[in-house]
Tab-separated table of C-alpha atoms and ligand atoms in Angstrom:
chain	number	residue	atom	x	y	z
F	1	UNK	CA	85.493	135.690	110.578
F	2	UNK	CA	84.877	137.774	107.779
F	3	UNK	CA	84.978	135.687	105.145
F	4	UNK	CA	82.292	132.721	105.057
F	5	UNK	CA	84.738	130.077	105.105
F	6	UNK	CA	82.560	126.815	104.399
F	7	UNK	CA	81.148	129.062	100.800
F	8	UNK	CA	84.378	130.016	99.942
F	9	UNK	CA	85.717	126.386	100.453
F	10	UNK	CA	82.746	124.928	98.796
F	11	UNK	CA	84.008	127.527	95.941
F	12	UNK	CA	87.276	126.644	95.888
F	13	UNK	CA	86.663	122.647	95.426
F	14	UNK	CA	84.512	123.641	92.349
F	15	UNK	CA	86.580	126.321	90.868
F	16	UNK	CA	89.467	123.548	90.951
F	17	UNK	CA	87.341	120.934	89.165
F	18	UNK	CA	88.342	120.735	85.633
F	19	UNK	CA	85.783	120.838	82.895
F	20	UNK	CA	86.764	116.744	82.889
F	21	UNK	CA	85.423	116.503	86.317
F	22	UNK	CA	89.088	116.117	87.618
F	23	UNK	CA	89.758	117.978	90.590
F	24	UNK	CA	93.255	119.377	91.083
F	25	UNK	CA	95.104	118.931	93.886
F	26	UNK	CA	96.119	122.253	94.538
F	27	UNK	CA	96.507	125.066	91.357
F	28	UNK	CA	99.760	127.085	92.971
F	29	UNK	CA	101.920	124.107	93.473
F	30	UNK	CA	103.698	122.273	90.567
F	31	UNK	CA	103.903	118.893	91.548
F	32	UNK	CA	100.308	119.390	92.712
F	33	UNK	CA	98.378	120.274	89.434
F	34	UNK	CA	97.032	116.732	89.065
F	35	UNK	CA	94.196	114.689	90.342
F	36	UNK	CA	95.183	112.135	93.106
F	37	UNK	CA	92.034	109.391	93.896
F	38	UNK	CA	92.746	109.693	97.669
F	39	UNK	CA	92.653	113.802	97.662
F	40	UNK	CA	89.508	113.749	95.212
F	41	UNK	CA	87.533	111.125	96.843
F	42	UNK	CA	87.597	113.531	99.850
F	43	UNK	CA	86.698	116.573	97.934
F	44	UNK	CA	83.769	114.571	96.203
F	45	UNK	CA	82.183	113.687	99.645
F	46	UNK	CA	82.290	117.490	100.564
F	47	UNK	CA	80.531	118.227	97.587
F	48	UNK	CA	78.129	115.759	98.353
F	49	UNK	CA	77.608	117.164	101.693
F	50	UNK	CA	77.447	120.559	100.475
F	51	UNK	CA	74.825	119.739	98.092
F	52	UNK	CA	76.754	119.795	94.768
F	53	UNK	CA	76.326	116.422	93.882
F	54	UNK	CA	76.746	117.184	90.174
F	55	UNK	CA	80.789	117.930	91.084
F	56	UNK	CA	80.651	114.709	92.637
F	57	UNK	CA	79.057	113.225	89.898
F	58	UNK	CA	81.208	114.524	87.063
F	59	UNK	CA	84.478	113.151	89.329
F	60	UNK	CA	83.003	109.756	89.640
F	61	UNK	CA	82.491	109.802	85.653
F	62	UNK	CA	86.359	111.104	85.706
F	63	UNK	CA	87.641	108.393	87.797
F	64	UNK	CA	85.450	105.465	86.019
F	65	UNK	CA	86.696	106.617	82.686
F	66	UNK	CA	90.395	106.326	84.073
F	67	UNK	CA	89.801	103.189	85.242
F	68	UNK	CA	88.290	101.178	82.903
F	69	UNK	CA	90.414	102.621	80.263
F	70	UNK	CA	93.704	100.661	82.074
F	71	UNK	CA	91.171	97.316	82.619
F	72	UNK	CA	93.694	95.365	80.414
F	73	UNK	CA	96.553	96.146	82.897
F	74	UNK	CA	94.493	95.919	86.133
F	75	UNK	CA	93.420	92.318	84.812
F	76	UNK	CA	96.524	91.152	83.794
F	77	UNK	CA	98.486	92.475	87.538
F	78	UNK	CA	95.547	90.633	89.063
F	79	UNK	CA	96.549	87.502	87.298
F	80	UNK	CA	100.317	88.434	87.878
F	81	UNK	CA	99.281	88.551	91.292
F	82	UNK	CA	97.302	85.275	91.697
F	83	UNK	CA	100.321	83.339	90.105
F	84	UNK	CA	102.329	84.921	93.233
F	85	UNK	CA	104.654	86.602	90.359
F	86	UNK	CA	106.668	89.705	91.725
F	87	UNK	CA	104.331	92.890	91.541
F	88	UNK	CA	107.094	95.833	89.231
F	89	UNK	CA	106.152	99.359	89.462
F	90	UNK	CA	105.462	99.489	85.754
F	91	UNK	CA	102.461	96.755	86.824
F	92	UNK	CA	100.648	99.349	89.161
F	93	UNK	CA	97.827	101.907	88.692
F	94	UNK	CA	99.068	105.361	88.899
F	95	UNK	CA	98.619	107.487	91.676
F	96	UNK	CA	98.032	110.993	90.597
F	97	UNK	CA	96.594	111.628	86.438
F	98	UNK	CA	96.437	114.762	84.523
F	99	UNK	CA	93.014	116.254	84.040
F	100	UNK	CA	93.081	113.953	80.890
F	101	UNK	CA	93.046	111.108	83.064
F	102	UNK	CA	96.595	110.305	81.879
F	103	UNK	CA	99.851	109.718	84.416
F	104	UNK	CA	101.562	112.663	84.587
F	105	UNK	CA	105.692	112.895	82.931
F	106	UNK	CA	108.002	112.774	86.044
F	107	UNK	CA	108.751	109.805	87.931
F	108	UNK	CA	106.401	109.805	91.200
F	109	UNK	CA	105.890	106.807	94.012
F	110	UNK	CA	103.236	105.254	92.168
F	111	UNK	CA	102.653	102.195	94.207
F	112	UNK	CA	99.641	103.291	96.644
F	113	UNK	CA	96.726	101.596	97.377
F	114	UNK	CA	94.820	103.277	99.625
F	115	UNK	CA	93.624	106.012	97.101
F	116	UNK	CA	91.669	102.939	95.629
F	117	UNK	CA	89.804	101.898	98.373
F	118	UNK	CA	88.782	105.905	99.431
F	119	UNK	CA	87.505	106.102	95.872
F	120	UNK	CA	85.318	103.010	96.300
F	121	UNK	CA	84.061	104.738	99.994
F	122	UNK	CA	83.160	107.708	98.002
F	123	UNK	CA	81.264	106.203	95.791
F	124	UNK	CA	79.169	104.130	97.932
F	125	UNK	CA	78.462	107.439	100.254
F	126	UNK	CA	77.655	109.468	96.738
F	127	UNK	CA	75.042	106.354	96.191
F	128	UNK	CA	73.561	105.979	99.538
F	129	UNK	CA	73.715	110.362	100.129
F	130	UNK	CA	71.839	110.213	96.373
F	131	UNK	CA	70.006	107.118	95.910
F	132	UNK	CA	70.545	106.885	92.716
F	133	UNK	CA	71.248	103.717	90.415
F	134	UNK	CA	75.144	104.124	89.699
F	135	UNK	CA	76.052	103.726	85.629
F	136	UNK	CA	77.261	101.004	84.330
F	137	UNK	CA	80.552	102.074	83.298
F	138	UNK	CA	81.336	103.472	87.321
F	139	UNK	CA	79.857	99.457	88.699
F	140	UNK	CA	82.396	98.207	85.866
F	141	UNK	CA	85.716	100.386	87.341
F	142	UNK	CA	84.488	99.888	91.059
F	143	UNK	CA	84.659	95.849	90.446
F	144	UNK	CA	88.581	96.275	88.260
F	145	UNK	CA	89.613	97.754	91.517
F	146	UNK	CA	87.575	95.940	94.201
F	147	UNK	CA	89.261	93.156	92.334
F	148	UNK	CA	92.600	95.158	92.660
F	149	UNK	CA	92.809	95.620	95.955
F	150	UNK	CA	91.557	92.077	97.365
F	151	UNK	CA	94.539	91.128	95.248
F	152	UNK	CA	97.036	93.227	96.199
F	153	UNK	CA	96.185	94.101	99.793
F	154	UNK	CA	98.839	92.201	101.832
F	155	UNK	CA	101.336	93.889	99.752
F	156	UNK	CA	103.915	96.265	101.001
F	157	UNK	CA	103.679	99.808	98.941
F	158	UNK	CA	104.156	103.480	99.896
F	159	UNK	CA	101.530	104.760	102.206
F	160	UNK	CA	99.001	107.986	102.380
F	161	UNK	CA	102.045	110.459	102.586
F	162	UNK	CA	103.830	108.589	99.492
F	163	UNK	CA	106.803	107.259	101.668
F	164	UNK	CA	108.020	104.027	103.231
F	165	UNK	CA	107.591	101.889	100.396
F	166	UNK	CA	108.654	98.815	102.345
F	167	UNK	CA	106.283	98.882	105.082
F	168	UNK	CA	102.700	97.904	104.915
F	169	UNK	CA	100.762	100.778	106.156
F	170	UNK	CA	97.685	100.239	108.846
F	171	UNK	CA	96.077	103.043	107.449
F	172	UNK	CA	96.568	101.715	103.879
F	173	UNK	CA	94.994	98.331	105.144
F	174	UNK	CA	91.860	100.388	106.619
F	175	UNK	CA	91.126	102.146	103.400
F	176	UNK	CA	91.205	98.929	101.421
F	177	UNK	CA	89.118	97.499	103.833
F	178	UNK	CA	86.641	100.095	103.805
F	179	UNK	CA	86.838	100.500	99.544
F	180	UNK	CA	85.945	96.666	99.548
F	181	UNK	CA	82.852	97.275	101.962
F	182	UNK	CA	82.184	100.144	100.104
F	183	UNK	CA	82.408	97.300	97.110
F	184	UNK	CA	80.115	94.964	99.042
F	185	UNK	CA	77.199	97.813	99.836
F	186	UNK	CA	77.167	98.565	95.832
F	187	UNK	CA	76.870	95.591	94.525
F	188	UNK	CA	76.583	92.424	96.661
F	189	UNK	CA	79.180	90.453	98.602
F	190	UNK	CA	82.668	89.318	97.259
F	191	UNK	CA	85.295	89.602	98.857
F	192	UNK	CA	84.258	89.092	102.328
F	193	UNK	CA	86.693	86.565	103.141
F	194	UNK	CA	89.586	89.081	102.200
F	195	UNK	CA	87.632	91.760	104.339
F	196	UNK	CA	87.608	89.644	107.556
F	197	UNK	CA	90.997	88.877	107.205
F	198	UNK	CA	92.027	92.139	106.888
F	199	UNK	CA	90.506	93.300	109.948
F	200	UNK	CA	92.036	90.681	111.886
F	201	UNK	CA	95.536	91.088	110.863
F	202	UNK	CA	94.814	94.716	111.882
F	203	UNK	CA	93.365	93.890	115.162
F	204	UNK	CA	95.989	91.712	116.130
F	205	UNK	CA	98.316	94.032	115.386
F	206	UNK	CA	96.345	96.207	117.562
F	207	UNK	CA	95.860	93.660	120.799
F	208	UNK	CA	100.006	93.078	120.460
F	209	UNK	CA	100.788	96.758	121.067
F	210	UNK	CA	97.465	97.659	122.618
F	211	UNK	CA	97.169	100.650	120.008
F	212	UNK	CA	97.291	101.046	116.343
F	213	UNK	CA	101.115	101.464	114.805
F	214	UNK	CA	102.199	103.280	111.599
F	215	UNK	CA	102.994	100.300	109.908
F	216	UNK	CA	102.986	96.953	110.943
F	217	UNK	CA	106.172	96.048	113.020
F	218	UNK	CA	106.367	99.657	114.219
F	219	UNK	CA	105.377	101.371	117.167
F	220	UNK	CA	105.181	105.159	116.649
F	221	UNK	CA	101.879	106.270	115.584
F	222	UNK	CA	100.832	108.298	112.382
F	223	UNK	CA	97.841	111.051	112.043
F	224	UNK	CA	96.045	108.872	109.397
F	225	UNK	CA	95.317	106.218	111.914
F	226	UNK	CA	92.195	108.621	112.587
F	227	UNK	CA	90.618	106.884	109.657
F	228	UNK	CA	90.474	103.553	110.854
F	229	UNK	CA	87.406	104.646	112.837
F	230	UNK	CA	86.722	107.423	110.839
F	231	UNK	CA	84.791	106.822	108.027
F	232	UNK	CA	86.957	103.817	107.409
F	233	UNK	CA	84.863	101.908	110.278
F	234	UNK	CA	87.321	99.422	110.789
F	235	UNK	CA	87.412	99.914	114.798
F	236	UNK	CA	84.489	101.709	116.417
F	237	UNK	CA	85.499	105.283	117.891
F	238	UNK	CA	85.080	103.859	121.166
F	239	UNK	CA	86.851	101.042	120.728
F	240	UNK	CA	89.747	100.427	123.706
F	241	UNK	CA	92.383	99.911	121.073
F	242	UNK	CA	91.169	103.593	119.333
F	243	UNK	CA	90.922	104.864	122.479
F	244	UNK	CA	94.431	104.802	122.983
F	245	UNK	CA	95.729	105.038	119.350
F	246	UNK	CA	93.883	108.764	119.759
F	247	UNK	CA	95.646	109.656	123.088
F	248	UNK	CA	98.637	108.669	121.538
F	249	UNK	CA	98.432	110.919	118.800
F	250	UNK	CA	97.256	113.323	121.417
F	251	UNK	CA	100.526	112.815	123.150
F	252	UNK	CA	102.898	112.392	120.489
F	253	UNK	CA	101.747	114.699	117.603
F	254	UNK	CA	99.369	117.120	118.264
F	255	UNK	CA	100.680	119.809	120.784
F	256	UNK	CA	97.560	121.921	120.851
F	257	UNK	CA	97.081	123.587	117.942
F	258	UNK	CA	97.091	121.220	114.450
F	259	UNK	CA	97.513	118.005	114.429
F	260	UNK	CA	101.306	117.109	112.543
F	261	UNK	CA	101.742	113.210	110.664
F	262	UNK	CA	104.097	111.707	112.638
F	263	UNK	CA	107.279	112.696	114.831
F	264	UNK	CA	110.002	112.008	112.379
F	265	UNK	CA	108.383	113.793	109.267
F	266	UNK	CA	110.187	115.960	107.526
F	267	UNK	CA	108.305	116.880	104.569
F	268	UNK	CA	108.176	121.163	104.852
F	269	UNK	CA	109.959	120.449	108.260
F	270	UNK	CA	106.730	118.496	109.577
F	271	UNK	CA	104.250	121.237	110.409
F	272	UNK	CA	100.910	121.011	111.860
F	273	UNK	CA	98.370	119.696	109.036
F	274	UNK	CA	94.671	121.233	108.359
F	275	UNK	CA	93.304	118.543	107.218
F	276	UNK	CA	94.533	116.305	109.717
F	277	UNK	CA	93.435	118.841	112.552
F	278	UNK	CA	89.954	118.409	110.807
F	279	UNK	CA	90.437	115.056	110.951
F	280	UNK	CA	90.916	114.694	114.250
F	281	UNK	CA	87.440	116.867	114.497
F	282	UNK	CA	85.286	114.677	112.789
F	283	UNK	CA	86.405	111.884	114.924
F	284	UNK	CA	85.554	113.844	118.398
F	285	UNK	CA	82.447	114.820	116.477
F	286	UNK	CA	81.312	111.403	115.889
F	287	UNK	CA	82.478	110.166	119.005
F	288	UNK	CA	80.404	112.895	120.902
F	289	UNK	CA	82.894	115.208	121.850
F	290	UNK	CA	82.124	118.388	120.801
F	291	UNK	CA	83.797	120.490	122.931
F	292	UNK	CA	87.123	118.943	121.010
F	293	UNK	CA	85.413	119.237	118.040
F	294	UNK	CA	84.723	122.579	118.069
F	295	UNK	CA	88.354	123.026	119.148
F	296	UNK	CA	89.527	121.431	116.208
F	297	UNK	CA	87.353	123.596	114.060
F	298	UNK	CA	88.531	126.597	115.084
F	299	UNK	CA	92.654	125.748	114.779
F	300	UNK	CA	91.146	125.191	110.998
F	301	UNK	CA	89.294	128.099	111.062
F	302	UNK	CA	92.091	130.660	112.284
F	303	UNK	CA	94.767	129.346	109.682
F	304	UNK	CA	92.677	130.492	106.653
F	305	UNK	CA	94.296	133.621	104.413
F	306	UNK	CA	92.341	137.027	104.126
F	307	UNK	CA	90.872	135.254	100.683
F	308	UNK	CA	89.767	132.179	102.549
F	309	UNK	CA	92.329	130.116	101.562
F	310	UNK	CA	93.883	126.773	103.744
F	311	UNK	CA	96.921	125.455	103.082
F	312	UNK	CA	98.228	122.102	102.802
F	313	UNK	CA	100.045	122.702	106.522
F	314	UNK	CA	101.558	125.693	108.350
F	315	UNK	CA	105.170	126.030	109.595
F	316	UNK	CA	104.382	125.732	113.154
F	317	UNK	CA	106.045	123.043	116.096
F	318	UNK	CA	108.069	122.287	113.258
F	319	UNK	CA	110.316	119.034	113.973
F	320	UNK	CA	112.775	119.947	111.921
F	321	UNK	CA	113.493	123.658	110.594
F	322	UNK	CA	116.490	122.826	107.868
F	323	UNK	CA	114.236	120.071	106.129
F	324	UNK	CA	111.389	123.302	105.571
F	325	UNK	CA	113.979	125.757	103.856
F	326	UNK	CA	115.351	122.804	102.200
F	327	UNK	CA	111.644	122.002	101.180
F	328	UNK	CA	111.045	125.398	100.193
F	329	UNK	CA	113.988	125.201	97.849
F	330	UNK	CA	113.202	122.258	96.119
F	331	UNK	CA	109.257	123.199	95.408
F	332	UNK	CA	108.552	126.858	96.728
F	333	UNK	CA	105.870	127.688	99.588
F	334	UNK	CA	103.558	125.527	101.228
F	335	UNK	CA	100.652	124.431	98.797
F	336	UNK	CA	97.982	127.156	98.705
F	337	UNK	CA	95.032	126.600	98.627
F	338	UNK	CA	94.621	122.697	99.106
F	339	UNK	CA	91.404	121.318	97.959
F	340	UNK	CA	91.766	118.598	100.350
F	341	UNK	CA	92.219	121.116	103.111
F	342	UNK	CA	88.794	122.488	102.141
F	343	UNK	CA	87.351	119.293	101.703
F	344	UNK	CA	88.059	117.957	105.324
F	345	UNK	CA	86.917	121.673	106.753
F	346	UNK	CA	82.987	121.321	104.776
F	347	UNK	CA	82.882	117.913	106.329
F	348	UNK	CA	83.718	118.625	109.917
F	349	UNK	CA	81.535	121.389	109.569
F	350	UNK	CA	79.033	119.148	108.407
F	351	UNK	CA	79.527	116.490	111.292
F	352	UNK	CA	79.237	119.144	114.034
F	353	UNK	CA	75.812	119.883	112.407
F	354	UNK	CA	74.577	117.289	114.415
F	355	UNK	CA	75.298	119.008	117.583
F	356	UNK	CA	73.251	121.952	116.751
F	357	UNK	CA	69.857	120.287	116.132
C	401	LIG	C1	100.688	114.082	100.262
C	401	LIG	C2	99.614	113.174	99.696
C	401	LIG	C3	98.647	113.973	98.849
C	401	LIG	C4	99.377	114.802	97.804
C	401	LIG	C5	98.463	115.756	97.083
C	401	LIG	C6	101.360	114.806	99.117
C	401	LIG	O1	102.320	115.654	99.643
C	401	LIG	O2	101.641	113.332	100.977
C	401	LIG	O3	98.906	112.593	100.750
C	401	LIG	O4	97.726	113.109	98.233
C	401	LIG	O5	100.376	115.557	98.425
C	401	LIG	O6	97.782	116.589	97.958
């Protein structure tokens, strides 16, 4: 490789951090030039891992701010929410903010929770990679949405991919489960009860089909189920019930190169995904397989551009060819560079460190 790929991504993250601390999702893609939680929790982690903790810090301060500034509405949908009233879009936190910290114009799927509860992960790996005492003002937001999500959790909204509104997403579950241990390693226990019974209604979900769905009442399987070991920690990586949910993406989505979402996707014609592919790295990683691992890293590795960029996904064992022109229409090429891309590369590369020592 010429290019020093892990520099150049560690680069890229920070050259895409606003001077608010925001980092963009990706700066040649229109609907992209906003900061999603979900994205920006990932690229914080990296940063951490790469030694920049002053990026991470200054997106933590970003995301706090943006918080507490919409307590008044996060309080009163929690209330909303405890008198079992109906839950309106106009009731839930935004998904993706300007730099500013403000929702962007155009209408977008707004209802996602799982960008919550990777923000709340984030921050409890920034504390525990850092050891430092977290401010005030960051213990304030992570309790409004701690709060948020043991509220909200059983709810259905649209998942990771910002689709299937209706459905209530496993992966979703994981991260919310994972933001409110996150929540629980911060500052104390709260909402253990919640916590518990999230994991069981995902486990028995689990024991019915023997492997982890989409969405509950499904049974086709989706890339982000990766996280429910990995680093959500809801089911070990050896687990019998992960075991299987991984040969399953294995089977159905991944057909040796990158890794795609799911079967049916559409989105750019459903190409392979980097940061999925990385994904699927750092779980063989943890789980001990390096040899996959390494595989996984070098997919990533051999999709960069001649400047070191990775996309969002590539055009390749496409399942559906007319949805990518139609795609490419609509919103131009495939987002280029993606910070998240980067962000999942630096920490595969960091969790195949452990091999080499
Ligand atoms: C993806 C989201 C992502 C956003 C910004 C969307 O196309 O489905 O998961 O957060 O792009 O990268």
């Amino acid at each position: 490789m010429a290019i020093d790929l892990y520099r150049r991504s560690v680069e890229i993250i920070l050259e895409n951090q606003s001077e608010t601390g925001a980092y963009i999702a990706s700066p040649n893609f229109p609907t992209y030039e906003y900061c999603w939680f979900r994205d920006g929790a990932f690229s914080a982690h990296a940063m951490n891992l790469a030694g920049e903790n002053e990026s991470a810090v200054r997106f933590h301060h970003w995301v706090a701010n943006a918080i507490n500034r919409r307590k008044t509405l996060i309080q009163n949908t929690i209330a909303k929410a405890g008198r079992g009233e109906p839950i309106r879009p106009e009731d839930a936190l935004n998904t993706r903010y300007t730099v500013e910290g403000e929702p962007a114009e155009e209408e977008w799927p707004n209802f996602q929770l799982d960008g919550f509860g990777t923000w709340l992960w984030a921050l409890a790996e920034h504390q525990a990679h850092t050891q430092t005492q977290l401010p005030a003002d960051w213990l304030e937001a992570a309790g409004l949405i701690a709060d948020y999500l043991a509220s909200l959790w059983a709810l259905p909204c649209y998942d990771c991919w910002e689709e299937f509104p209706d459905q209530v997403h496993t992966h979703t579950l994981a991260s919310i489960y994972a933001g409110l241990d996150a929540h629980r390693r911060i500052t104390g226990p709260k909402h253990e009860r919640i916590r518990s019974e999230i994991s069981r209604f995902i486990m028995d979900e689990g024991h019915k089909l023997g492997y982890l769905p989409k969405f509950i009442g499904s049974d086709i399987i989706d890339a982000s189920l990766i996280g429910l070991s990995v680093p959500y920690r809801v089911v070990p990586v050896d687990h019998p019930i992960m075991l299987a949910t991984i040969e399953k993406i294995e089977t159905d989505i991944h057909s040796g190169g990158g890794l795609r979402r799911y079967s049916t996707d559409t989105y750019y014609g459903g190409g392979e995904w980097i940061l999925l592919t990385a994904w699927l790295g750092w779980y063989y990683a943890e789980k001990g397989d390096r040899e996959r691992a390494l595989a996984a890293l070098k997919w990533v590795e051999s999709q960069a551009d001649v400047h070191g960029n990775l996309p969002e996904q590539v055009p390749s064992a496409l399942t559906d060819s007319v949805h990518f022109e139609a795609w490419r229409e609509r919103w131009g090429e495939i987002a280029i560079p993606l910070l998240w891309s980067h962000a999942k590369y630096i920490i595969l590369v960091h969790a195949l460190g452990q091999f080499s020592q």
